[in-house]
Structure formats: structure tokens, C-alpha cells
CSV table of C-alpha atoms and ligand atoms in Angstrom, one decimal:
chain,number,residue,atom,x,y,z
A,8,MET,CA,114.0,-144.8,57.9
A,9,LEU,CA,113.1,-140.8,58.3
A,10,GLN,CA,113.4,-139.6,62.1
A,11,LEU,CA,110.9,-136.7,62.3
A,12,TYR,CA,110.4,-134.3,65.6
A,13,ASN,CA,106.2,-134.4,66.1
A,14,THR,CA,105.3,-131.2,67.5
A,15,PHE,CA,102.5,-132.9,68.8
A,16,THR,CA,104.0,-135.2,71.1
A,17,LYS,CA,107.5,-132.8,71.5
A,18,LYS,CA,109.5,-135.9,70.5
A,19,VAL,CA,111.8,-137.2,67.5
A,20,GLU,CA,109.9,-140.6,65.8
A,21,ALA,CA,110.5,-142.8,63.2
A,22,PHE,CA,108.3,-141.6,60.9
A,23,THR,CA,106.3,-144.4,59.1
A,24,PRO,CA,103.2,-143.8,57.1
A,25,MET,CA,99.3,-144.9,57.4
A,26,SER,CA,99.0,-146.4,53.8
A,27,PRO,CA,103.0,-147.5,52.7
A,28,PRO,CA,104.4,-145.9,49.6
A,29,ASN,CA,101.3,-143.2,50.2
A,30,VAL,CA,102.0,-140.4,52.0
A,31,GLY,CA,99.2,-137.8,53.0
A,32,MET,CA,100.7,-134.2,53.7
A,33,TYR,CA,98.8,-130.9,54.1
A,34,THR,CA,100.5,-127.5,54.0
A,35,CYS,CA,98.8,-124.5,55.5
A,36,GLY,CA,99.4,-122.0,52.8
A,37,MET,CA,99.2,-118.3,52.2
A,38,THR,CA,96.8,-116.0,52.9
A,39,VAL,CA,96.7,-113.9,49.6
A,40,TYR,CA,96.7,-109.8,50.3
A,41,ASP,CA,99.9,-109.0,50.2
A,42,TYR,CA,103.4,-109.8,48.3
A,43,ALA,CA,105.4,-113.4,49.5
A,44,HIS,CA,108.2,-112.7,51.3
A,45,ILE,CA,111.8,-114.2,52.2
A,46,GLY,CA,110.4,-115.4,55.8
A,47,HIS,CA,107.6,-117.6,53.3
A,48,GLY,CA,110.6,-118.4,51.2
A,49,ARG,CA,112.2,-120.3,54.1
A,50,LYS,CA,108.9,-122.2,55.2
A,51,TYR,CA,107.9,-123.4,52.5
A,52,THR,CA,111.3,-124.7,51.3
A,53,GLY,CA,111.4,-126.6,54.7
A,54,ASP,CA,107.9,-128.3,53.4
A,55,ASP,CA,109.6,-128.8,50.1
A,56,ILE,CA,112.3,-130.4,51.3
A,57,LEU,CA,110.3,-132.8,53.7
A,58,ARG,CA,108.4,-133.9,50.5
A,59,ARG,CA,111.4,-134.2,48.6
A,60,VAL,CA,112.8,-136.7,51.3
A,61,LEU,CA,109.7,-138.5,51.7
A,62,THR,CA,109.9,-138.7,47.8
A,63,ARG,CA,113.8,-140.0,47.8
A,64,LEU,CA,113.2,-142.9,50.6
A,65,GLY,CA,110.3,-143.9,47.9
A,66,TYR,CA,107.4,-142.7,49.3
A,67,THR,CA,104.6,-141.3,47.3
A,68,VAL,CA,104.1,-137.9,48.7
A,69,THR,CA,100.7,-136.2,47.9
A,70,HIS,CA,100.9,-132.8,49.2
A,71,VAL,CA,98.1,-130.3,49.8
A,72,GLN,CA,98.0,-126.9,50.0
A,73,ASN,CA,95.8,-124.6,51.0
A,74,VAL,CA,95.3,-120.8,49.6
A,75,THR,CA,93.2,-118.3,52.0
A,76,ASP,CA,91.3,-116.0,50.1
A,77,VAL,CA,88.8,-115.5,52.7
A,78,GLY,CA,88.0,-115.5,56.3
A,79,HIS,CA,91.9,-114.9,57.8
A,80,LEU,CA,91.1,-111.9,60.2
A,81,VAL,CA,93.7,-109.6,61.5
A,82,SER,CA,94.8,-111.9,64.4
A,83,ASP,CA,94.3,-114.8,64.4
A,84,ALA,CA,91.6,-115.1,66.9
A,85,ASP,CA,89.0,-113.5,64.8
A,86,GLU,CA,90.0,-109.7,66.1
A,87,GLY,CA,89.7,-107.5,63.5
A,88,GLU,CA,89.1,-107.1,59.8
A,89,ASP,CA,89.6,-109.6,57.1
A,90,LYS,CA,92.8,-109.7,55.5
A,91,LEU,CA,92.2,-110.0,52.3
A,92,GLU,CA,89.3,-106.9,52.5
A,93,LYS,CA,91.8,-104.4,54.1
A,94,GLY,CA,94.1,-105.5,51.1
A,95,ALA,CA,91.5,-104.8,48.5
A,96,ALA,CA,91.0,-101.6,50.1
A,97,LYS,CA,94.4,-100.2,49.9
A,98,ALA,CA,94.7,-101.5,46.3
A,99,GLY,CA,91.6,-100.1,44.8
A,100,LYS,CA,90.7,-103.5,43.7
A,101,THR,CA,88.0,-106.4,44.4
A,102,VAL,CA,89.4,-109.1,46.8
A,103,TRP,CA,89.0,-111.1,44.2
A,104,GLU,CA,91.8,-109.1,42.0
A,105,VAL,CA,93.4,-108.9,45.1
A,106,ALA,CA,93.9,-112.9,45.7
A,107,ASN,CA,94.6,-113.4,42.2
A,108,PHE,CA,97.2,-111.3,41.8
A,109,PHE,CA,99.2,-112.3,45.1
A,110,THR,CA,98.7,-116.1,44.8
A,111,LYS,CA,100.2,-115.9,41.5
A,112,HIS,CA,102.9,-114.0,42.9
A,113,PHE,CA,103.5,-116.3,45.7
A,114,TYR,CA,103.8,-119.3,43.3
A,115,ASP,CA,106.1,-117.5,41.0
A,116,SER,CA,108.0,-116.5,44.2
A,117,MET,CA,107.8,-120.6,45.1
A,118,ASP,CA,109.1,-121.4,41.6
A,119,LYS,CA,112.0,-119.3,41.8
A,120,LEU,CA,113.2,-121.6,44.7
A,121,ASN,CA,113.3,-125.0,43.5
A,122,ILE,CA,109.4,-125.5,45.5
A,123,LEU,CA,107.8,-128.0,44.0
A,124,ARG,CA,104.4,-127.6,43.6
A,125,PRO,CA,102.2,-129.0,45.6
A,126,SER,CA,100.0,-131.5,44.2
A,127,ILE,CA,97.1,-130.0,44.9
A,128,ILE,CA,96.5,-126.3,46.0
A,129,CYS,CA,92.7,-125.8,47.3
A,130,LYS,CA,91.7,-122.2,47.4
A,131,ALA,CA,89.3,-121.6,50.6
A,132,THR,CA,86.5,-120.1,48.0
A,133,ASP,CA,86.2,-122.8,46.1
A,134,HIS,CA,85.1,-125.4,48.7
A,135,ILE,CA,83.1,-123.5,50.6
A,136,PRO,CA,80.4,-126.5,50.6
A,137,GLU,CA,82.7,-128.7,52.3
A,138,GLN,CA,83.7,-126.1,55.1
A,139,THR,CA,79.7,-125.9,55.9
A,140,ALA,CA,78.9,-129.2,55.7
A,141,LEU,CA,81.0,-129.4,58.7
A,142,ILE,CA,79.9,-126.9,60.3
A,143,LYS,CA,76.8,-128.2,60.4
A,144,LYS,CA,77.7,-131.5,61.8
A,145,LEU,CA,79.5,-129.6,64.5
A,146,VAL,CA,76.6,-127.5,65.7
A,147,GLU,CA,74.2,-131.8,64.8
A,148,LYS,CA,76.5,-133.0,67.5
A,149,GLY,CA,76.5,-130.1,69.7
A,150,TYR,CA,80.4,-128.8,69.4
A,151,ALA,CA,79.0,-125.6,68.2
A,152,TYR,CA,76.2,-123.4,68.6
A,153,ASP,CA,74.8,-120.4,66.3
A,154,THR,CA,74.4,-117.1,67.7
A,155,PRO,CA,73.3,-114.0,65.9
A,156,GLU,CA,76.4,-112.8,65.1
A,157,ALA,CA,78.2,-116.3,64.2
A,158,VAL,CA,78.6,-119.5,64.6
A,159,TYR,CA,81.2,-120.8,67.4
A,160,PHE,CA,82.9,-123.9,68.1
A,161,ASP,CA,82.5,-123.8,71.8
A,162,VAL,CA,86.0,-125.2,73.5
A,163,THR,CA,84.8,-126.8,77.0
A,164,LYS,CA,83.1,-129.4,74.4
A,165,PHE,CA,85.7,-130.7,73.2
A,166,ALA,CA,88.0,-131.7,76.6
A,167,ASP,CA,91.9,-131.7,75.1
A,168,TYR,CA,91.4,-128.2,73.7
A,169,GLY,CA,93.5,-126.6,76.7
A,170,THR,CA,96.0,-128.9,76.5
A,171,LEU,CA,97.3,-129.5,72.7
A,172,PHE,CA,100.9,-129.1,71.4
A,173,GLY,CA,101.4,-129.1,75.5
A,174,GLN,CA,100.3,-125.7,76.3
A,175,SER,CA,98.6,-124.8,78.9
A,176,LEU,CA,95.4,-123.7,79.7
A,177,SER,CA,96.7,-119.9,80.2
A,178,GLU,CA,99.1,-119.6,77.5
A,179,LYS,CA,95.6,-120.7,75.5
A,180,LYS,CA,94.3,-117.8,77.1
A,181,THR,CA,96.9,-115.3,76.4
A,182,ALA,CA,96.6,-116.5,72.8
A,183,VAL,CA,93.0,-116.0,72.6
A,184,ARG,CA,92.8,-112.8,74.5
A,185,GLU,CA,91.6,-110.5,71.6
A,186,GLY,CA,88.7,-112.9,71.2
A,187,VAL,CA,86.8,-111.7,74.7
A,188,ARG,CA,86.3,-108.4,72.8
A,189,THR,CA,85.2,-110.0,69.0
A,190,GLY,CA,81.8,-111.4,69.5
A,191,GLN,CA,78.9,-110.6,71.9
A,192,HIS,CA,77.4,-113.8,72.2
A,193,LYS,CA,80.7,-116.1,72.5
A,194,ARG,CA,80.5,-118.5,75.7
A,195,HIS,CA,84.1,-118.5,76.0
A,196,PRO,CA,86.7,-116.7,75.4
A,197,ALA,CA,88.8,-119.6,73.6
A,198,ASP,CA,85.5,-119.7,71.4
A,199,PHE,CA,86.5,-119.7,67.5
A,200,THR,CA,84.5,-119.1,64.8
A,201,LEU,CA,83.5,-121.0,62.1
A,202,TRP,CA,80.6,-119.4,59.8
A,203,PHE,CA,80.7,-115.2,60.3
A,204,LYS,CA,77.4,-113.8,59.7
A,205,ARG,CA,77.3,-110.9,57.2
A,206,VAL,CA,75.9,-108.3,60.2
A,207,GLY,CA,77.4,-106.0,62.3
A,208,ARG,CA,81.1,-104.6,61.7
A,209,PHE,CA,80.5,-107.5,58.3
A,210,VAL,CA,78.1,-105.8,57.1
A,211,SER,CA,78.9,-105.1,53.6
A,212,HIS,CA,81.7,-108.4,53.8
A,213,THR,CA,82.3,-108.2,50.2
A,214,MET,CA,82.5,-112.0,49.5
A,215,HIS,CA,79.6,-114.2,51.1
A,216,TRP,CA,77.6,-117.4,51.0
A,217,ASP,CA,74.1,-118.8,51.4
A,218,SER,CA,74.2,-121.3,54.7
A,219,PRO,CA,72.1,-122.7,57.1
A,220,TRP,CA,72.8,-120.1,58.9
A,221,GLY,CA,72.2,-117.1,57.3
A,222,ASP,CA,74.5,-115.4,54.5
A,223,GLY,CA,78.2,-115.0,55.4
A,224,PHE,CA,81.8,-116.0,55.2
A,225,PRO,CA,83.4,-119.1,57.0
A,226,GLY,CA,86.3,-118.6,59.5
A,227,TRP,CA,89.9,-119.3,58.4
A,228,HIS,CA,90.5,-122.1,60.8
A,229,ILE,CA,87.7,-124.6,59.0
A,230,GLU,CA,89.1,-124.2,56.0
A,231,CYS,CA,92.3,-126.0,56.7
A,232,SER,CA,89.9,-128.9,58.3
A,233,ALA,CA,87.9,-129.0,55.2
A,234,MET,CA,90.3,-129.3,52.8
A,235,ALA,CA,93.2,-131.2,54.4
A,236,MET,CA,90.1,-134.2,55.1
A,237,ARG,CA,88.5,-133.4,51.8
A,238,TYR,CA,91.7,-134.6,49.8
A,239,LEU,CA,93.3,-136.8,52.4
A,240,GLY,CA,90.9,-138.2,54.2
A,241,GLU,CA,89.8,-138.0,57.7
A,242,THR,CA,93.4,-139.3,59.6
A,243,PHE,CA,96.5,-138.7,57.2
A,244,ASP,CA,100.2,-138.6,57.9
A,245,ILE,CA,101.2,-135.0,57.7
A,246,HIS,CA,100.9,-131.4,58.5
A,247,THR,CA,102.9,-128.3,58.3
A,248,GLY,CA,102.6,-124.9,59.3
A,249,GLY,CA,104.7,-122.3,60.7
A,250,ILE,CA,105.5,-122.0,64.7
A,251,ASP,CA,103.0,-119.5,64.8
A,252,HIS,CA,100.4,-121.3,64.4
A,253,ILE,CA,100.8,-123.7,67.4
A,254,PRO,CA,99.0,-121.4,69.6
A,255,VAL,CA,95.6,-121.0,68.2
A,256,HIS,CA,95.3,-122.3,64.6
A,257,HIS,CA,96.2,-125.5,64.8
A,258,PRO,CA,94.3,-126.4,68.2
A,259,ASN,CA,91.5,-125.5,66.1
A,260,GLU,CA,92.1,-127.6,63.0
A,261,ILE,CA,92.2,-130.5,65.3
A,262,ALA,CA,89.3,-129.7,68.0
A,263,GLN,CA,87.2,-129.4,64.8
A,264,SER,CA,88.6,-132.0,62.8
A,265,GLU,CA,88.4,-134.9,65.7
A,266,ALA,CA,84.6,-133.2,67.1
A,267,ALA,CA,83.2,-133.7,63.8
A,268,THR,CA,84.8,-137.4,62.7
A,269,GLY,CA,86.0,-139.1,66.4
A,270,LYS,CA,89.2,-140.2,65.0
A,271,PRO,CA,92.6,-138.4,65.1
A,272,PHE,CA,93.2,-136.0,62.6
A,273,VAL,CA,97.0,-135.6,62.2
A,274,ARG,CA,99.7,-138.6,62.7
A,275,PHE,CA,102.6,-136.1,62.9
A,276,TRP,CA,102.9,-132.1,63.4
A,277,VAL,CA,105.5,-130.4,61.6
A,278,HIS,CA,106.6,-126.0,62.5
A,279,HIS,CA,109.0,-124.1,61.1
A,280,ALA,CA,110.8,-121.9,63.1
A,281,PHE,CA,110.4,-117.9,61.7
A,282,LEU,CA,113.3,-115.9,59.7
A,283,LYS,CA,114.5,-113.3,60.9
A,284,VAL,CA,116.4,-110.2,59.1
A,285,ASP,CA,118.5,-108.3,61.3
A,286,ALA,CA,118.1,-109.9,64.2
A,287,ARG,CA,114.6,-108.4,64.4
A,288,LYS,CA,111.3,-109.2,63.0
A,289,MET,CA,110.8,-108.5,59.4
A,290,SER,CA,108.4,-106.1,58.8
A,291,LYS,CA,107.5,-102.8,56.4
A,292,SER,CA,107.6,-100.5,58.7
A,293,LEU,CA,111.2,-101.5,59.6
A,294,GLY,CA,112.3,-101.6,56.1
A,295,ASN,CA,113.8,-105.1,56.5
A,296,PHE,CA,110.7,-106.7,54.2
A,297,HIS,CA,112.7,-108.2,51.5
A,298,THR,CA,110.3,-110.4,48.4
A,299,ILE,CA,112.2,-113.0,45.9
A,300,GLU,CA,112.9,-109.6,43.6
A,301,ASP,CA,114.4,-107.9,46.5
A,302,VAL,CA,117.1,-110.2,46.3
A,303,GLU,CA,117.6,-110.7,42.3
A,304,LYS,CA,117.6,-106.6,42.4
A,305,ARG,CA,120.8,-107.0,44.1
A,306,GLY,CA,122.0,-109.3,41.7
A,307,PHE,CA,121.6,-113.0,43.6
A,308,ASP,CA,120.7,-116.1,41.9
A,309,PRO,CA,117.4,-117.6,44.5
A,310,LEU,CA,118.7,-120.3,44.8
A,311,SER,CA,121.4,-118.8,46.9
A,312,LEU,CA,118.4,-118.2,49.1
A,313,ARG,CA,117.5,-121.9,49.5
A,314,TYR,CA,121.2,-122.4,50.1
A,315,PHE,CA,121.1,-120.1,52.7
A,316,TYR,CA,118.0,-121.4,54.1
A,317,MET,CA,119.4,-124.9,54.5
A,318,THR,CA,122.7,-123.8,56.5
A,319,ALA,CA,120.3,-123.7,59.9
A,320,HIS,CA,118.1,-126.5,61.1
A,321,TYR,CA,114.3,-125.7,60.5
A,322,ARG,CA,113.4,-125.5,64.0
A,323,LYS,CA,115.7,-123.3,64.9
A,324,PRO,CA,115.7,-119.5,63.9
A,325,LEU,CA,117.9,-118.2,61.3
A,326,ASN,CA,118.5,-114.8,61.1
A,327,PHE,CA,119.0,-113.0,57.3
A,328,THR,CA,121.5,-110.6,56.2
A,329,TRP,CA,122.7,-109.2,53.3
A,330,GLU,CA,126.6,-110.5,53.9
A,331,ALA,CA,125.4,-114.5,54.8
A,332,LEU,CA,123.5,-114.4,51.7
A,333,GLU,CA,126.4,-113.5,49.4
A,334,GLY,CA,128.3,-116.1,51.5
A,335,THR,CA,126.0,-118.6,50.4
A,336,GLN,CA,126.2,-117.4,46.9
A,337,ASN,CA,129.8,-117.9,46.4
A,338,SER,CA,129.1,-121.6,48.2
A,339,LEU,CA,126.6,-122.2,45.4
A,340,LYS,CA,129.2,-120.7,42.3
A,341,GLU,CA,132.3,-123.3,43.7
A,342,LEU,CA,129.3,-126.3,43.9
A,343,ARG,CA,128.0,-125.8,40.0
A,344,LEU,CA,131.9,-124.4,38.6
A,345,PHE,CA,132.6,-128.0,40.2
A,346,VAL,CA,129.9,-130.1,38.1
A,347,SER,CA,130.5,-127.9,35.5
A,348,ARG,CA,134.3,-128.9,35.6
A,349,ILE,CA,133.7,-132.7,35.9
A,350,THR,CA,131.0,-133.3,33.5
A,351,SER,CA,133.3,-132.5,31.1
A,352,ASP,CA,135.7,-135.6,32.5
A,353,VAL,CA,134.0,-137.7,29.9
A,354,SER,CA,136.1,-140.6,30.8
A,355,ARG,CA,135.0,-143.6,33.5
A,356,THR,CA,137.3,-145.2,35.7
A,357,ILE,CA,136.3,-148.6,36.9
A,358,LEU,CA,136.4,-148.6,40.3
A,359,THR,CA,137.8,-150.7,43.1
A,360,GLN,CA,135.8,-152.7,45.8
A,361,GLU,CA,137.8,-149.8,48.3
A,362,LYS,CA,136.2,-146.5,46.3
A,363,LEU,CA,132.9,-148.0,45.2
A,364,LYS,CA,132.7,-148.7,49.0
A,365,LYS,CA,133.8,-145.1,49.4
A,366,ILE,CA,130.8,-144.4,47.4
A,367,ASP,CA,128.4,-146.1,49.8
A,368,ASP,CA,129.7,-144.3,52.6
A,369,VAL,CA,129.2,-141.0,50.9
A,370,ARG,CA,125.7,-141.7,49.7
A,371,LYS,CA,124.6,-143.2,53.7
A,372,ARG,CA,126.0,-140.4,55.3
A,373,PHE,CA,123.8,-137.7,53.1
A,374,ASP,CA,120.7,-140.4,53.8
A,375,GLU,CA,122.2,-139.7,57.6
A,376,ALA,CA,121.7,-136.3,58.0
A,377,ILE,CA,118.5,-135.5,55.7
A,378,THR,CA,116.4,-138.6,58.0
A,379,ASP,CA,117.9,-137.4,60.7
A,380,ASP,CA,114.9,-134.9,61.4
A,381,LEU,CA,115.8,-133.4,58.1
A,382,ASN,CA,119.2,-132.0,59.6
A,383,MET,CA,120.3,-129.9,56.0
A,384,PRO,CA,123.6,-128.2,57.4
A,385,GLN,CA,125.3,-131.8,57.6
A,386,ALA,CA,123.5,-132.4,54.7
A,387,LEU,CA,125.8,-129.5,52.9
A,388,ALA,CA,128.3,-130.6,54.9
A,389,VAL,CA,128.5,-134.0,53.6
A,390,THR,CA,127.7,-132.5,50.7
A,391,TRP,CA,131.3,-130.6,50.2
A,392,GLU,CA,133.4,-133.3,51.6
A,393,LEU,CA,132.3,-135.2,48.8
A,394,VAL,CA,133.6,-132.8,46.2
A,395,LYS,CA,136.8,-132.5,48.2
A,396,SER,CA,137.3,-136.3,48.2
A,397,ASN,CA,139.1,-138.7,45.9
A,398,ILE,CA,136.3,-140.2,44.3
A,399,PRO,CA,136.6,-139.7,40.5
A,400,SER,CA,135.0,-137.5,38.6
A,401,PRO,CA,131.9,-139.3,36.8
A,402,ASP,CA,131.0,-141.4,40.2
A,403,LYS,CA,131.2,-137.5,41.7
A,404,TYR,CA,129.0,-135.8,39.2
A,405,ASP,CA,126.1,-138.7,40.0
A,406,LEU,CA,126.3,-138.2,43.6
A,407,LEU,CA,125.8,-134.9,43.0
A,408,MET,CA,123.1,-135.1,41.1
A,409,ASP,CA,121.7,-137.5,43.0
A,410,PHE,CA,121.5,-135.2,46.4
A,411,ASP,CA,120.6,-132.2,44.4
A,412,GLU,CA,117.1,-134.0,43.7
A,413,VAL,CA,116.7,-133.1,47.5
A,414,LEU,CA,119.0,-129.8,48.1
A,415,GLY,CA,117.1,-128.6,44.8
A,416,LEU,CA,120.4,-126.6,43.9
A,417,ASP,CA,120.1,-126.4,40.2
A,418,LEU,CA,124.0,-127.8,40.3
A,419,ARG,CA,124.1,-128.8,36.6
A,420,PHE,CA,122.8,-125.4,35.6
A,421,MET,CA,126.1,-124.3,33.6
A,422,ASN,CA,126.6,-128.2,32.3
A,423,TYR,CA,125.6,-129.9,29.2
A,424,GLU,CA,126.2,-133.8,29.3
A,425,VAL,CA,128.7,-135.8,27.9
A,426,ARG,CA,128.0,-139.0,29.8
A,427,ILE,CA,129.5,-142.7,29.4
A,428,PRO,CA,125.8,-144.8,28.5
A,429,GLU,CA,125.3,-147.1,31.4
A,430,GLU,CA,125.4,-150.0,28.7
A,431,ILE,CA,129.5,-149.2,27.5
A,432,THR,CA,130.2,-149.1,32.0
A,433,ASN,CA,128.7,-152.6,32.2
A,434,LEU,CA,130.5,-154.0,29.3
A,435,ALA,CA,133.5,-152.7,30.8
A,436,GLN,CA,132.7,-153.6,34.7
A,437,LYS,CA,132.2,-157.0,32.4
A,438,ARG,CA,135.7,-157.1,30.7
A,439,GLU,CA,137.4,-155.5,33.6
A,440,MET,CA,135.9,-158.9,36.0
A,441,LEU,CA,137.3,-161.1,33.0
A,442,ARG,CA,141.1,-159.7,32.7
A,443,GLN,CA,141.2,-160.0,36.8
A,444,GLN,CA,140.3,-163.6,36.2
A,445,LYS,CA,143.2,-163.4,33.1
A,446,LYS,CA,140.7,-164.4,30.1
A,447,PHE,CA,141.9,-162.7,27.9
A,448,ASP,CA,140.3,-163.0,24.9
A,449,GLN,CA,137.1,-163.0,26.4
A,450,ALA,CA,138.2,-159.5,27.2
A,451,ASP,CA,139.4,-158.3,24.6
A,452,GLU,CA,135.7,-159.3,22.3
A,453,ILE,CA,134.1,-157.0,25.1
A,454,ARG,CA,136.8,-154.4,24.3
A,455,LYS,CA,135.9,-155.1,20.4
A,456,GLN,CA,132.2,-154.6,21.2
A,457,ILE,CA,132.7,-151.6,23.1
A,458,GLU,CA,134.7,-150.1,20.1
A,459,GLU,CA,132.1,-151.0,18.1
A,460,LYS,CA,129.8,-149.1,20.1
A,461,GLY,CA,132.3,-145.9,19.9
A,462,TYR,CA,133.8,-146.0,22.7
A,463,LEU,CA,137.8,-146.9,23.9
A,464,VAL,CA,138.8,-148.9,27.0
A,465,GLU,CA,142.3,-148.0,28.2
A,466,ASP,CA,144.1,-150.4,31.0
A,467,ALA,CA,145.4,-147.8,33.7
A,468,SER,CA,146.9,-149.2,37.3
A,469,THR,CA,143.8,-147.6,39.0
A,470,GLY,CA,141.6,-149.9,36.6
A,471,SER,CA,140.3,-149.7,33.3
A,472,ILE,CA,138.8,-145.9,32.1
A,473,VAL,CA,136.3,-145.5,29.4
A,474,LYS,CA,136.4,-142.8,27.2
A,475,LYS,CA,133.9,-141.4,24.0
A,476,LYS,CA,136.3,-141.8,20.7
A,477,ILE,CA,136.9,-138.8,19.2
A,478,SER,CA,136.7,-138.6,15.3
B,6,AMP,P1,100.6,-115.9,56.2
B,6,AMP,O1,99.9,-116.3,55.1
B,6,AMP,O2,101.2,-115.0,56.1
B,6,AMP,O3,100.3,-115.8,57.6
B,6,AMP,O4,101.7,-117.0,56.6
B,6,AMP,C1,102.4,-118.3,55.9
B,6,AMP,C2,103.2,-119.1,56.4
B,6,AMP,O5,104.2,-118.2,56.6
B,6,AMP,C3,102.9,-119.6,57.9
B,6,AMP,O6,103.0,-120.6,58.0
B,6,AMP,C4,103.7,-118.3,58.5
B,6,AMP,O7,104.2,-119.0,59.8
B,6,AMP,C5,104.6,-118.7,57.5
B,6,AMP,N1,105.6,-117.2,57.8
B,6,AMP,C6,105.4,-115.9,57.8
B,6,AMP,N2,106.5,-115.0,58.0
B,6,AMP,C7,107.8,-115.9,57.9
B,6,AMP,C8,109.2,-115.7,58.3
B,6,AMP,N3,109.6,-114.4,58.9
B,6,AMP,N4,109.3,-116.8,58.4
B,6,AMP,C9,109.1,-118.2,58.3
B,6,AMP,N5,107.8,-118.1,58.3
B,6,AMP,C10,107.1,-117.6,58.0
B,7,ZN,ZN1,96.0,-124.3,58.1
């Protein structure tokens, strides 16, 4: 069973889905006004690993991810310009062109990191009716109020607002300090915008829609609640995001969703720590902002970056350096080379009980690592122990391929497959048992069957070995 840290309760808890075997998982996506960078890569690799682990545990995951293409202002607390409008002005393009360009760039970058595409990708601008319906409900229930410049959520009406994620109200006040200046008709500094009207500073805002409160556009927070509930229901299993979403965005999502439905919104909140570069925040002005293309241009396989991400636990900050990437690139090469070498070993040893137990033990320890709040550094350590173990090559190969379903390192990269089919190994297994029972005639009969199918079986001191006949 997966043990997963829940930021909401601040505890590692045993994860079980609401409606097994289905798991609903929502991930806050990119604001598509600029290039995706290796920091995004870390965050979304973390989500990908969680999804792959859930799948390995037998769950059917519906993974929903939004694309923020409207309403996310420069500060998370509704201050400044809309990021998309700003990006468009900078690029001399329309907001729609900018959104399309960077959405494509984002998913191309994620593909290079072997991040599985979400089951549902939803754009904020494609879900305006869902958002206005939710805002309408909040206004009707008295949780939101209309003003000349915007519709705001009234945080004083939602009793728990000041304590969500264990933050004190004073911390929250700090997080929303810019909000004081945002709207002149805001009643409380922490009140946040559900609908911006196309007036004042937004009078020439390009993206706008009609609504019961007039022409305008939705705030950033409401899109996630509206789309998550549209695709996953009013209560769902897992919601993920970066740690920067803990102070403002996620409490706002909880408040507006639960105020509207009267039900718990999310069962598990998962937050990923940041990637730093040369021990500093990644930023263009510091010249330490790197895209996946930058990594490729320097001759690195993007999957060595994925490997690098897995060297730290997802809740711990990770510092990127080119030297560290060189190290993981070498480890990845070594692993792939090892896999390519053992693939050409086409023989198959019929294993002793002791070896079978050993295989079982390695698999168990890998599973223990990944289910221990996604302990990937430990999962990598177990992978290397397997490589160095005396488990026969074909079985090692099978285990490595099995682990790679979670690691996503494309370990088969250098290979073509020459495998002994399961039908043949089953026959050989049966023959070995007959031999041990001294039923040699029946064992010989099976040897003939194996040979007729194009394989040879040889008896050795460790057991019997099956090989493809070379014609
Ligand atoms: P954005 O659209 O840039 O606000 O970010 C999308 C997601 O990427 C958010 O969940 C952020 O927390 C995350 N993110 C942004 N920068 C980094 C970084 N340097 N390291 C890890 N995650 C990041
Ligand atoms: Zn979100």
C-alpha cells in the first residue's frame, strides 16, 4: 500500500482511493506565457512518478491537468497584469498565439522527459461556462460578492480559510499583502477574485467573455476548481502542485469548491519542492534559466535529467549543476549498457528456490521504496543492487524492465529483443521438476517438444539452461 505525505494533514498516510480501482488525480498545469524549464521538469516528473506508482499498484488513474491560458496575474494574489497578456506584448503576438506556442513547447518538453501525457488536458479558456456556473453558485450562497471591478470570494464566510494547510492567518495575510491594493471594493485583504471585469486596468484585456456580472474573464484559482470537479467529481483523491501553491492558490481552491458543494474537495494534497540552480532561484536575469533544449544542446540525454530528479526525494529541494547532470548521464549510460549486454544473453537458467527468493526479495524492496512516500533515491539504490547481484541475466533483465515502468528511463534504449518465450520456459520448468522426481522418460518427452519448437535444453549444475537453436 502506498504511504503518501498529505500536506493538508502534515502526515504520511496510507493511500486508498475513494472508488477502487479508480484514482482521480488533478495536477495544476503551466501558465503558458513563457518557456517550460528544468524546474517545471522536476515538478511534472514528480507527478509522473506518482501516477506510474499508482498504476503499478493496480489502480486505474484518471490524470487531469489544466493549461492556464487566461487570468493568472503576475502575483498569485491577483496583483499586476495578466501573464498571458504580458507575454503576448513581449512577443508581439496575440495571446492565443502565445498560449498555443508555449502549450506545445511545454508538452514537447514533458515528452522528452518521458512524462506520460495526462488522461485529460483542459484549457481554462475552453471551460468558461463551468467557471461562471461555479461563481454563480458562490454568489447565490452568499460566499461571493459583486463589485464594480470584480466578483470576489469572501474569505470571512469560509470559517477555516485562515487555517488551511496549518497556516496562521498572519502568514496568509503576508501571502496576500499585495491584494490590499488590488481592488478598491475588496472587503478583506485576503478576498480573491473570481471574475475580473473588463474595466479600469483591464479595459483593453484581449480575452473576455460575457457573464452575469458583465464582460470580463475568470480569475486563476476558479479554473482549477471548475475543471477538477467537472472531470473528477466534487470530491476526488489526489491534487498536486508545487510548494508555491500552498499559501494562496490551493487554499483558494479548497475554499471556493467546498463553499459551493458543502463537501470535502480533495483527500490527498501532494506538493513538490523546487529545483534550484547553482543554489539559487532559477531566473533569466541570473542567467541560470535552462530549458530542456539547453540540456540537449550541451549533449545530454533529457532522461539523464529525469534520473537526476530522482536522486532527491520530491519533498526536498534539489540543486542543479552541470557536474551533477554529468554524473547521472554516466549512471544512465552504464545502466543502459548493462541492459544491452544482458539482452544478448539468450539463455535462460531454470532457477533454484534460493534464486527465486532473491528475485522476490529485490522486487519487494523496490516496491517498498516506491511506496514509502515515493522514495526514488532508494528505488535507484535497489536498481543498482540488482545490477550487481548474482541473479541470472534474463531474470535481471525482466526485473529491470519491470522497474523501468516506474523509473521511465528507457533502459531498453540500446536493445533489440532476443527473448526465450514464456511457453518454452514453462515447458523447461516442468521438465526440471520431472527430472528432480527422477521421471526421466517424461522429462525427455518434454525436451523433444522444446527442441521441436526450435530451442535447446542443457543440464548444468545450477539447473537447466534453455537456448535458442542456432540454425
Ligand atoms: P508556473 O506555470 O510557472 O507557475 O508553474 C507551473 C508549476 O511548476 C507550478 O506547480 C510550480 O510550482 C512549478 N515550478 C515552477 N518553477 C519551479 C522550479 N524551479 N522547481 C520546481 N517546480 C517549479
Ligand atoms: Zn491550480
